[in-house]
Amino acid sequence: MKVLNFGSLNIDYVYDVEHFVKKGETISSTDLKIFSGGKGLNQSIAFSKAGADICHAGLIGTDGAFLETILKEAGVDIEYVTKVENVRTGNAIIQNDSQGDNCILLYGGANQMITKEFVDEVFKGFEAGDWLVIQNEINENPYIVECAYQRGMKVVLNPSPMNEKIFDINLSHVDCFILNEGEAKVLVGTGSEEESLEKRLRKKFPHAKVVLTLGEKGSVYVDEKETVYQSAYKVNAVDTTAAGDTFTGYFVSGRLQGMTVKESLDLAAKASAITVTRKGAAPSIPWMEEVLQFNFEEE
């Protein structure tokens, strides 16, 4: 069984600011750091650091060659990472404020240059029983999901960043959703506010497993058989950039390695808690050994 993450690869330009810049305002940053990033890259690194065998597929410009090195150093298979000419690697301008929160402006670049021919070439290496992981920072996601479904692969969708393109995907082909409250509300649309989000998600996607992350309130998993709650871990957050990507990689890796839902949720909660104590996206993601040895205080 192989895992394919078909996702974005970014260069992150991270500015430290006292507060997020407002309309018409000019402010100075206290620092600028350049990191590897992109939800796809982050999740592939999280998968690998959690012990999973992960293949990454995606496009970079000639300015993004160092991203290949970073993926390889983390143990990610980069056979399907390809350089394209005449376009820059996708990038993100990230503001980190004094409270440890962030806001992000994305430029798609090479991430939006994926062709059906490239997708077809990638999927020649995968078969029934393999897994596909996707986010929402590349083009051709509907075709990618259809290819995976036709091959009998399992599909994990993290619909971030949430926008109308998500609804171009045949969501009935998704086996597992991993999403936050804002993304969940968009997916379920209008409905009874008396019902919890997880129940509304189950009603709309009864075929799928759902993991709903709730920030400081933890997370909850629901499927046709069980509902499992997980508390958050208390840490001093300095940068939340890759927390969700870390959670995704660690949760799915745990399940693929035979852990129970509860064990996988707990592992993902611990890993994402460590991530927010560090600056940067991919560099902040911990290795499994760190997660197992870290001294946590559960909220």
Tab-separated table of C-alpha atoms in Angstrom:
chain	number	residue	atom	x	y	z
A	1	MET	CA	0.000	0.000	0.000
A	2	LYS	CA	1.299	3.422	-1.002
A	3	VAL	CA	0.201	6.941	-0.034
A	4	LEU	CA	0.171	9.718	-2.642
A	5	ASN	CA	-0.066	13.327	-1.553
A	6	PHE	CA	-0.966	15.357	-4.646
A	7	GLY	CA	-0.471	18.846	-3.323
A	8	SER	CA	1.074	22.283	-3.266
A	9	LEU	CA	4.708	23.265	-2.811
A	10	ASN	CA	5.339	26.824	-1.662
A	11	ILE	CA	8.026	29.221	-0.608
A	12	ASP	CA	6.848	31.044	2.523
A	13	TYR	CA	7.866	34.638	3.225
A	14	VAL	CA	7.104	35.140	6.919
A	15	TYR	CA	6.897	38.625	8.413
A	16	ASP	CA	6.748	39.220	12.179
A	17	VAL	CA	4.362	42.102	12.960
A	18	GLU	CA	2.753	43.572	16.054
A	19	HIS	CA	-0.672	43.343	14.396
A	20	PHE	CA	-2.024	42.384	10.982
A	21	VAL	CA	-1.896	45.167	8.421
A	22	LYS	CA	-5.260	46.894	7.907
A	23	LYS	CA	-6.801	48.482	4.824
A	24	GLY	CA	-4.872	51.618	3.866
A	25	GLU	CA	-2.233	50.981	6.514
A	26	THR	CA	1.531	50.644	6.132
A	27	ILE	CA	3.446	48.979	8.945
A	28	SER	CA	6.984	47.704	9.445
A	29	SER	CA	7.832	44.113	10.224
A	30	THR	CA	10.374	43.260	12.892
A	31	ASP	CA	11.726	40.244	11.018
A	32	LEU	CA	11.539	38.336	7.729
A	33	LYS	CA	12.250	34.629	7.386
A	34	ILE	CA	11.977	32.426	4.298
A	35	PHE	CA	10.739	28.861	4.764
A	36	SER	CA	9.517	25.932	2.739
A	37	GLY	CA	5.740	25.573	2.872
A	38	GLY	CA	2.501	24.847	1.097
A	39	LYS	CA	-0.174	22.655	2.633
A	40	GLY	CA	0.821	19.773	0.393
A	41	LEU	CA	4.510	19.917	1.276
A	42	ASN	CA	3.748	20.400	4.976
A	43	GLN	CA	1.456	17.399	5.075
A	44	SER	CA	3.917	15.177	3.215
A	45	ILE	CA	6.616	16.062	5.732
A	46	ALA	CA	4.200	15.406	8.604
A	47	PHE	CA	3.320	12.012	7.127
A	48	SER	CA	6.972	11.084	6.788
A	49	LYS	CA	8.004	12.338	10.229
A	50	ALA	CA	5.110	10.332	11.677
A	51	GLY	CA	6.515	7.170	10.120
A	52	ALA	CA	4.429	6.768	6.949
A	53	ASP	CA	5.783	6.012	3.472
A	54	ILE	CA	4.609	9.007	1.467
A	55	CYS	CA	5.017	10.044	-2.193
A	56	HIS	CA	4.549	13.684	-3.103
A	57	ALA	CA	3.300	14.823	-6.512
A	58	GLY	CA	3.322	18.458	-7.586
A	59	LEU	CA	5.005	21.195	-9.598
A	60	ILE	CA	7.661	23.769	-8.741
A	61	GLY	CA	9.420	26.512	-10.671
A	62	THR	CA	13.175	26.639	-11.097
A	63	ASP	CA	13.333	28.842	-7.984
A	64	GLY	CA	11.940	26.002	-5.852
A	65	ALA	CA	14.685	23.388	-6.202
A	66	PHE	CA	15.498	23.642	-2.489
A	67	LEU	CA	12.008	22.308	-1.715
A	68	GLU	CA	13.001	18.976	-3.245
A	69	THR	CA	15.985	18.810	-0.905
A	70	ILE	CA	13.824	19.553	2.127
A	71	LEU	CA	11.333	16.838	1.182
A	72	LYS	CA	14.095	14.283	0.620
A	73	GLU	CA	15.742	15.130	3.940
A	74	ALA	CA	12.411	14.445	5.651
A	75	GLY	CA	12.169	11.056	3.947
A	76	VAL	CA	9.503	11.936	1.356
A	77	ASP	CA	9.571	10.196	-2.051
A	78	ILE	CA	9.870	13.008	-4.633
A	79	GLU	CA	9.686	10.927	-7.809
A	80	TYR	CA	6.572	12.853	-8.862
A	81	VAL	CA	7.809	16.380	-8.026
A	82	THR	CA	8.487	18.118	-11.354
A	83	LYS	CA	10.041	21.466	-12.336
A	84	VAL	CA	8.313	23.692	-14.896
A	85	GLU	CA	9.822	26.614	-16.804
A	86	ASN	CA	8.621	30.209	-17.039
A	87	VAL	CA	6.614	30.245	-13.817
A	88	ARG	CA	7.584	30.835	-10.220
A	89	THR	CA	7.055	28.323	-7.480
A	90	GLY	CA	3.875	28.975	-5.514
A	91	ASN	CA	4.483	31.263	-2.570
A	92	ALA	CA	2.817	32.674	0.501
A	93	ILE	CA	3.168	35.996	2.283
A	94	ILE	CA	2.519	35.259	5.949
A	95	GLN	CA	2.041	37.753	8.764
A	96	ASN	CA	2.671	36.456	12.304
A	97	ASP	CA	1.351	38.782	14.990
A	98	SER	CA	2.438	39.195	18.614
A	99	GLN	CA	-0.311	36.814	19.763
A	100	GLY	CA	1.010	33.928	17.672
A	101	ASP	CA	-1.792	34.097	15.079
A	102	ASN	CA	-1.229	34.359	11.351
A	103	CYS	CA	-2.851	35.523	8.133
A	104	ILE	CA	-1.749	34.310	4.721
A	105	LEU	CA	-1.784	35.629	1.130
A	106	LEU	CA	-1.212	32.908	-1.476
A	107	TYR	CA	0.201	33.080	-5.000
A	108	GLY	CA	-0.536	29.831	-6.857
A	109	GLY	CA	2.323	29.881	-9.356
A	110	ALA	CA	3.370	26.391	-10.462
A	111	ASN	CA	0.710	24.864	-8.198
A	112	GLN	CA	-1.890	26.048	-10.720
A	113	MET	CA	-0.101	24.629	-13.771
A	114	ILE	CA	-0.994	20.949	-13.285
A	115	THR	CA	-2.290	19.231	-16.427
A	116	LYS	CA	-4.406	16.119	-16.880
A	117	GLU	CA	-1.469	14.564	-18.734
A	118	PHE	CA	0.747	15.058	-15.666
A	119	VAL	CA	-1.963	13.577	-13.424
A	120	ASP	CA	-2.307	10.527	-15.686
A	121	GLU	CA	1.452	9.968	-15.595
A	122	VAL	CA	1.538	10.124	-11.793
A	123	PHE	CA	-1.335	7.674	-11.321
A	124	LYS	CA	0.411	5.011	-13.397
A	125	GLY	CA	2.337	4.249	-10.202
A	126	PHE	CA	-0.713	3.610	-7.998
A	127	GLU	CA	-3.462	1.011	-7.718
A	128	ALA	CA	-6.476	-0.166	-5.724
A	129	GLY	CA	-5.917	-0.043	-1.987
A	130	ASP	CA	-3.466	2.873	-2.155
A	131	TRP	CA	-4.370	6.231	-0.595
A	132	LEU	CA	-4.664	9.730	-2.047
A	133	VAL	CA	-4.369	12.859	0.122
A	134	ILE	CA	-5.340	16.264	-1.294
A	135	GLN	CA	-5.886	19.840	-0.151
A	136	ASN	CA	-7.214	22.860	-2.093
A	137	GLU	CA	-4.091	24.724	-3.221
A	138	ILE	CA	-3.646	23.123	-6.666
A	139	ASN	CA	-5.732	22.930	-9.837
A	140	GLU	CA	-7.232	19.745	-11.346
A	141	ASN	CA	-8.410	18.384	-7.985
A	142	PRO	CA	-11.709	17.102	-9.468
A	143	TYR	CA	-9.798	15.101	-12.069
A	144	ILE	CA	-7.269	13.879	-9.498
A	145	VAL	CA	-10.048	12.578	-7.225
A	146	GLU	CA	-11.807	10.912	-10.161
A	147	CYS	CA	-8.579	9.153	-11.175
A	148	ALA	CA	-8.068	7.887	-7.629
A	149	TYR	CA	-11.673	6.707	-7.379
A	150	GLN	CA	-11.509	4.850	-10.684
A	151	ARG	CA	-8.421	3.022	-9.429
A	152	GLY	CA	-10.073	2.023	-6.158
A	153	MET	CA	-7.892	4.261	-4.005
A	154	LYS	CA	-8.990	5.747	-0.682
A	155	VAL	CA	-9.345	9.541	-0.761
A	156	VAL	CA	-8.570	11.897	2.137
A	157	LEU	CA	-9.599	15.536	1.620
A	158	ASN	CA	-8.473	18.505	3.686
A	159	PRO	CA	-10.603	21.267	2.047
A	160	SER	CA	-8.231	24.110	2.840
A	161	PRO	CA	-8.155	26.884	1.883
A	162	MET	CA	-11.930	26.656	1.541
A	163	ASN	CA	-13.470	28.208	-1.567
A	164	GLU	CA	-16.040	27.387	-4.239
A	165	LYS	CA	-13.610	25.082	-6.088
A	166	ILE	CA	-14.230	22.413	-3.445
A	167	PHE	CA	-17.716	21.849	-4.856
A	168	ASP	CA	-16.257	20.978	-8.273
A	169	ILE	CA	-14.936	17.786	-6.652
A	170	ASN	CA	-17.237	14.758	-6.496
A	171	LEU	CA	-17.377	14.722	-2.699
A	172	SER	CA	-19.136	11.357	-2.694
A	173	HIS	CA	-15.748	9.894	-3.683
A	174	VAL	CA	-14.085	11.202	-0.512
A	175	ASP	CA	-13.531	8.551	2.162
A	176	CYS	CA	-12.290	10.870	4.914
A	177	PHE	CA	-12.686	14.610	5.521
A	178	ILE	CA	-10.252	16.409	7.848
A	179	LEU	CA	-11.417	19.981	8.349
A	180	ASN	CA	-11.903	22.835	10.801
A	181	GLU	CA	-15.114	24.508	11.963
A	182	GLY	CA	-15.116	27.226	9.304
A	183	GLU	CA	-14.594	24.747	6.498
A	184	ALA	CA	-17.244	22.434	7.921
A	185	LYS	CA	-19.847	25.202	8.026
A	186	VAL	CA	-19.282	25.964	4.345
A	187	LEU	CA	-19.584	22.288	3.406
A	188	VAL	CA	-22.827	21.638	5.289
A	189	GLY	CA	-24.427	24.957	4.342
A	190	THR	CA	-27.552	26.126	6.103
A	191	GLY	CA	-29.188	23.795	8.570
A	192	SER	CA	-30.382	23.346	12.115
A	193	GLU	CA	-28.078	25.134	14.530
A	194	GLU	CA	-29.402	22.832	17.251
A	195	GLU	CA	-27.395	19.972	15.772
A	196	SER	CA	-23.635	19.793	16.238
A	197	LEU	CA	-21.413	20.319	13.222
A	198	GLU	CA	-20.182	16.743	13.379
A	199	LYS	CA	-23.767	15.417	13.203
A	200	ARG	CA	-24.575	17.691	10.273
A	201	LEU	CA	-21.432	16.503	8.478
A	202	ARG	CA	-22.415	12.867	9.066
A	203	LYS	CA	-25.855	13.501	7.598
A	204	LYS	CA	-24.450	15.177	4.497
A	205	PHE	CA	-21.608	12.685	3.982
A	206	PRO	CA	-22.865	9.407	5.516
A	207	HIS	CA	-20.355	7.415	3.454
A	208	ALA	CA	-17.320	9.203	4.891
A	209	LYS	CA	-15.283	9.391	8.062
A	210	VAL	CA	-14.990	12.920	9.431
A	211	VAL	CA	-12.347	14.520	11.636
A	212	LEU	CA	-13.362	17.983	12.843
A	213	THR	CA	-10.645	20.099	14.463
A	214	LEU	CA	-11.857	22.602	17.044
A	215	GLY	CA	-8.780	24.647	17.942
A	216	GLU	CA	-8.324	24.989	21.688
A	217	LYS	CA	-11.368	22.737	22.192
A	218	GLY	CA	-9.572	19.781	20.620
A	219	SER	CA	-11.079	17.607	17.900
A	220	VAL	CA	-13.783	15.037	17.237
A	221	TYR	CA	-13.967	12.006	14.942
A	222	VAL	CA	-17.251	10.566	13.662
A	223	ASP	CA	-18.177	7.660	11.420
A	224	GLU	CA	-21.072	5.225	11.120
A	225	LYS	CA	-19.971	3.331	14.236
A	226	GLU	CA	-18.418	5.744	16.723
A	227	THR	CA	-17.789	9.290	17.887
A	228	VAL	CA	-14.436	9.992	19.540
A	229	TYR	CA	-13.467	13.232	21.269
A	230	GLN	CA	-9.923	14.480	21.819
A	231	SER	CA	-8.787	17.302	24.090
A	232	ALA	CA	-6.175	19.862	23.095
A	233	TYR	CA	-2.768	20.118	24.747
A	234	LYS	CA	-1.739	23.312	26.475
A	235	VAL	CA	1.373	24.975	25.054
A	236	ASN	CA	2.728	28.480	24.459
A	237	ALA	CA	1.810	29.151	20.824
A	238	VAL	CA	4.149	31.330	18.779
A	239	ASP	CA	3.145	30.381	15.199
A	240	THR	CA	0.076	28.362	14.171
A	241	THR	CA	0.970	28.143	10.458
A	242	ALA	CA	1.355	24.362	9.982
A	243	ALA	CA	-0.704	23.087	12.910
A	244	GLY	CA	-3.538	21.733	10.786
A	245	ASP	CA	-1.161	20.117	8.309
A	246	THR	CA	0.704	18.416	11.136
A	247	PHE	CA	-2.579	17.137	12.563
A	248	THR	CA	-3.613	15.692	9.193
A	249	GLY	CA	-0.312	13.950	8.574
A	250	TYR	CA	-0.078	12.457	12.043
A	251	PHE	CA	-3.704	11.357	12.282
A	252	VAL	CA	-3.775	9.549	8.946
A	253	SER	CA	-0.305	8.087	9.514
A	254	GLY	CA	-1.440	6.721	12.852
A	255	ARG	CA	-4.430	5.014	11.272
A	256	LEU	CA	-2.329	3.588	8.443
A	257	GLN	CA	0.061	2.144	11.016
A	258	GLY	CA	-2.758	0.330	12.807
A	259	MET	CA	-3.447	2.733	15.663
A	260	THR	CA	-6.994	3.146	16.937
A	261	VAL	CA	-8.929	6.333	16.225
A	262	LYS	CA	-8.339	7.502	19.801
A	263	GLU	CA	-4.612	6.793	19.631
A	264	SER	CA	-4.331	8.556	16.270
A	265	LEU	CA	-6.256	11.624	17.463
A	266	ASP	CA	-4.101	11.864	20.579
A	267	LEU	CA	-0.918	11.542	18.544
A	268	ALA	CA	-2.094	14.230	16.107
A	269	ALA	CA	-3.069	16.564	18.959
A	270	LYS	CA	0.370	16.223	20.531
A	271	ALA	CA	2.235	16.724	17.252
A	272	SER	CA	0.240	19.818	16.273
A	273	ALA	CA	0.718	21.263	19.776
A	274	ILE	CA	4.492	21.018	19.357
A	275	THR	CA	4.259	22.614	15.902
A	276	VAL	CA	2.680	25.830	17.202
A	277	THR	CA	5.543	26.353	19.663
A	278	ARG	CA	7.935	26.898	16.739
A	279	LYS	CA	8.389	29.417	13.945
A	280	GLY	CA	7.822	28.468	10.324
A	281	ALA	CA	5.696	25.895	8.541
A	282	ALA	CA	7.508	22.707	7.489
A	283	PRO	CA	10.508	23.275	9.806
A	284	SER	CA	8.187	23.386	12.824
A	285	ILE	CA	6.780	19.874	12.289
A	286	PRO	CA	8.191	17.433	14.872
A	287	TRP	CA	9.540	13.925	14.359
A	288	MET	CA	7.707	11.028	15.975
A	289	GLU	CA	10.431	10.628	18.623
A	290	GLU	CA	9.893	14.229	19.762
A	291	VAL	CA	6.142	13.716	20.019
A	292	LEU	CA	6.518	10.592	22.144
A	293	GLN	CA	9.040	12.227	24.497
A	294	PHE	CA	7.483	15.702	24.869
A	295	ASN	CA	6.050	16.600	28.287
A	296	PHE	CA	2.480	17.795	27.709
A	297	GLU	CA	-0.159	19.362	29.915
A	298	GLU	CA	-3.634	18.401	28.727
A	299	GLU	CA	-6.365	21.006	28.922
